[in-house]
Amino acid sequence: MNAAVPAQGVPDLAGPVPIGPCVLLKHGEVFLKGRNRHLFVERLHDNLRGALRGVPGSVWIKEMQNVTVLGGDAPQDELIARARRVMGFVAVQPALRVETSEEAIVAAAVGALDGAAPGTTFAVRARRRHKPFPLTSTQLERLVGARIQEAHGLPVDLTRPDIRVEVEIDRKESYVSGLRHFGQGGLPVGTSGRALVLLSGGYDSPVAAHRAMRRGLRCDFVHFTGAPYTNAASAFKAYALARELNRYQPPGKLHIVALGHAQKQLAVAGAGRFQVVGQRRLMVRAASVLARRLRAQAVVTGDALGQVASQTLSNMALVDEAATLPVLRPLIGWEKQEIIDEARRIGTAEISVLPDEDCCQLLAPRQVSLRTKLEDVAGFEKRLDADELIEEMLASAQVTRPGADEAAPAVTPAPGPVRTTG
Ligand code: ATP
Ligand code: MG
């Protein structure tokens, strides 16, 4: 018998999967990984186990080639919602596991269309992992299709079906699924290394963080406030954003750093219309120092080329010049509307929209310099001791790990299931 174990220690199932409902998780790019594949799959499963922490009931996972099977007596909706946030799975499909026999597969496939509205079109797609199965994939697709038509009188549409019934045939067990939710796709978090995200309160940087995680970067976060000259609203916002983002990865840390004092010093040193780029340079310089301490290899920002006055190519180049680690800008070619749509999808938009007191507005000059050269900043930067300012700032940073100790994180209601077509 397969022992049911609480989700904390989600076991790998060695023996056959129990007959009944389960969830199929289709691997994305992980399957391109050739000889390193097992490392990617191990990380994928570690992250999955982490995401299942605190799920009520017992859970097990089983690895098959390019697919992970997830089951247990935990509520299936909850398993689906959690798995949908794990980077590396392209599709999350509730399924029924049956023994490998024509009758059992047909019965499950007919059952998958119970309750479908009259006129709903369908197609059957079969895949044989176990080649000795007596029917070819095409023969099985025809057989199952014919039996569904008999039972429900529904029309077949092979090109754009409303419902695609998928059958996966293994030696002893087969899986039948009529529903597919999108997963996050991408690579398992941690397989590309670590990065430090400059997280502000806007729409952009949380989306940039999500993209970085989706390419396998494990992220920590840094947020600069205008303290002591601004209130705590932006720090609360950054906390809420980091907590939301941490639901896509093993939770990273948030560092809240007070920049206000250094901003004043820049102004006193005569930054003038170069105040904003001066601040930005100080931010990435401090972030580079912090990133090295966290053993991160890059910093990530939410910049999009030309989106606001400060995001010209020359200003970005000048910011890069101050950084001592690569500055990654995942949104460089995105339009604002695309970013907002994505922020809605990943669940950060409703936090970003809240009002705050952004440190960048503090001491902002009436006119921002569009084309800044190194000579423009060299003069006033010489008048401050940036290293010392950075040490002071980092020494008094507040560090938390948002969302890490939520025993059972709230599960975002999954958007309506997508019944796929190809
Ligand atoms: P966002 O929507 O992410 O706030 P934005 O459109 O407001 O971006 P800017 O304010 O120019 O653009 O900021 C560009 C990037 O610099 C941000 O995406 C973020 O990565 C970083 N950044 C800006 N302000 C802060 C801050 N207070 N703390 C940390 N990072 C910041
Ligand atoms: Mg901003």
mmCIF file of N, CA and C in Angstrom, residues 14 24 29 47 55 79 114 118 123 131 148 153 158 169 172 193 241 271 293 298 323 326 349-350 359 404 417 420:
data_model
loop_
_atom_site.group_PDB
_atom_site.id
_atom_site.type_symbol
_atom_site.label_atom_id
_atom_site.label_comp_id
_atom_site.label_asym_id
_atom_site.label_seq_id
_atom_site.Cartn_x
_atom_site.Cartn_y
_atom_site.Cartn_z
ATOM 1 N N ALA A 14 7.296 5.262 -5.021
ATOM 2 C CA ALA A 14 8.114 4.326 -5.793
ATOM 3 C C ALA A 14 7.227 3.356 -6.573
ATOM 4 N N LEU A 24 -1.604 15.789 -13.337
ATOM 5 C CA LEU A 24 -0.419 15.627 -14.180
ATOM 6 C C LEU A 24 0.242 16.987 -14.354
ATOM 7 N N GLU A 29 10.626 23.475 -20.432
ATOM 8 C CA GLU A 29 11.947 23.430 -21.055
ATOM 9 C C GLU A 29 12.907 22.469 -20.380
ATOM 10 N N ASN A 47 11.241 22.334 -5.343
ATOM 11 C CA ASN A 47 10.399 23.534 -5.322
ATOM 12 C C ASN A 47 8.924 23.169 -5.197
ATOM 13 N N VAL A 55 -0.199 22.116 2.915
ATOM 14 C CA VAL A 55 -1.452 21.671 2.287
ATOM 15 C C VAL A 55 -2.136 20.698 3.246
ATOM 16 N N LEU A 79 -4.107 21.448 -4.667
ATOM 17 C CA LEU A 79 -2.896 20.930 -5.323
ATOM 18 C C LEU A 79 -2.678 21.643 -6.651
ATOM 19 N N ASP A 114 -18.621 13.871 -19.117
ATOM 20 C CA ASP A 114 -19.915 13.947 -18.420
ATOM 21 C C ASP A 114 -20.233 15.407 -18.158
ATOM 22 N N PRO A 118 -24.476 20.281 -24.758
ATOM 23 C CA PRO A 118 -24.702 19.747 -26.104
ATOM 24 C C PRO A 118 -23.959 20.620 -27.129
ATOM 25 N N ALA A 123 -11.755 16.382 -29.156
ATOM 26 C CA ALA A 123 -10.785 15.564 -29.884
ATOM 27 C C ALA A 123 -10.068 14.700 -28.852
ATOM 28 N N LYS A 131 5.128 1.023 -25.484
ATOM 29 C CA LYS A 131 4.860 0.689 -26.882
ATOM 30 C C LYS A 131 4.127 -0.636 -27.105
ATOM 31 N N ILE A 148 -17.020 7.997 -27.134
ATOM 32 C CA ILE A 148 -17.523 9.246 -26.541
ATOM 33 C C ILE A 148 -18.724 9.742 -27.351
ATOM 34 N N GLY A 153 -23.100 11.830 -27.762
ATOM 35 C CA GLY A 153 -23.573 12.456 -28.995
ATOM 36 C C GLY A 153 -22.872 13.781 -29.299
ATOM 37 N N LEU A 158 -11.155 18.077 -34.851
ATOM 38 C CA LEU A 158 -9.745 17.786 -34.603
ATOM 39 C C LEU A 158 -8.865 19.029 -34.624
ATOM 40 N N ILE A 169 -0.529 6.531 -21.980
ATOM 41 C CA ILE A 169 -0.527 5.102 -21.666
ATOM 42 C C ILE A 169 0.837 4.659 -21.169
ATOM 43 N N LYS A 172 1.508 -0.183 -16.730
ATOM 44 C CA LYS A 172 0.423 -0.687 -15.891
ATOM 45 C C LYS A 172 -0.688 0.333 -15.707
ATOM 46 N N GLY A 193 20.915 30.275 -10.843
ATOM 47 C CA GLY A 193 21.686 31.058 -9.881
ATOM 48 C C GLY A 193 20.789 32.003 -9.091
ATOM 49 N N LEU A 241 4.356 43.049 -1.964
ATOM 50 C CA LEU A 241 4.778 42.581 -3.295
ATOM 51 C C LEU A 241 5.731 41.392 -3.178
ATOM 52 N N ALA A 271 23.751 67.904 -6.960
ATOM 53 C CA ALA A 271 23.325 67.009 -8.058
ATOM 54 C C ALA A 271 22.383 67.732 -9.030
ATOM 55 N N ARG A 293 27.036 40.137 -1.081
ATOM 56 C CA ARG A 293 26.934 39.526 0.257
ATOM 57 C C ARG A 293 25.947 38.366 0.250
ATOM 58 N N ALA A 298 23.786 38.894 -10.055
ATOM 59 C CA ALA A 298 23.261 39.978 -10.893
ATOM 60 C C ALA A 298 22.226 40.767 -10.107
ATOM 61 N N ALA A 323 27.244 50.165 -11.395
ATOM 62 C CA ALA A 323 27.008 48.834 -10.829
ATOM 63 C C ALA A 323 28.284 48.011 -10.912
ATOM 64 N N PRO A 326 26.369 42.574 -13.195
ATOM 65 C CA PRO A 326 25.494 42.805 -14.355
ATOM 66 C C PRO A 326 24.108 43.277 -13.909
ATOM 67 N N ALA A 349 -0.617 43.406 -9.488
ATOM 68 C CA ALA A 349 -1.196 44.684 -9.931
ATOM 69 C C ALA A 349 -1.992 45.359 -8.822
ATOM 70 N N GLU A 350 -2.761 44.560 -8.071
ATOM 71 C CA GLU A 350 -3.632 45.202 -7.086
ATOM 72 C C GLU A 350 -2.841 45.781 -5.906
ATOM 73 N N CYS A 359 10.413 57.093 -2.878
ATOM 74 C CA CYS A 359 11.604 57.899 -2.547
ATOM 75 C C CYS A 359 12.089 58.703 -3.753
ATOM 76 N N ALA A 404 7.285 33.580 4.391
ATOM 77 C CA ALA A 404 7.988 32.315 4.668
ATOM 78 C C ALA A 404 7.294 31.499 5.732
ATOM 79 N N PRO A 417 -10.771 27.236 -15.700
ATOM 80 C CA PRO A 417 -9.953 26.253 -16.395
ATOM 81 C C PRO A 417 -9.962 26.508 -17.886
ATOM 82 N N THR A 420 -8.385 22.892 -23.383
ATOM 83 C CA THR A 420 -7.546 23.293 -24.489
ATOM 84 C C THR A 420 -7.858 22.658 -25.810
#
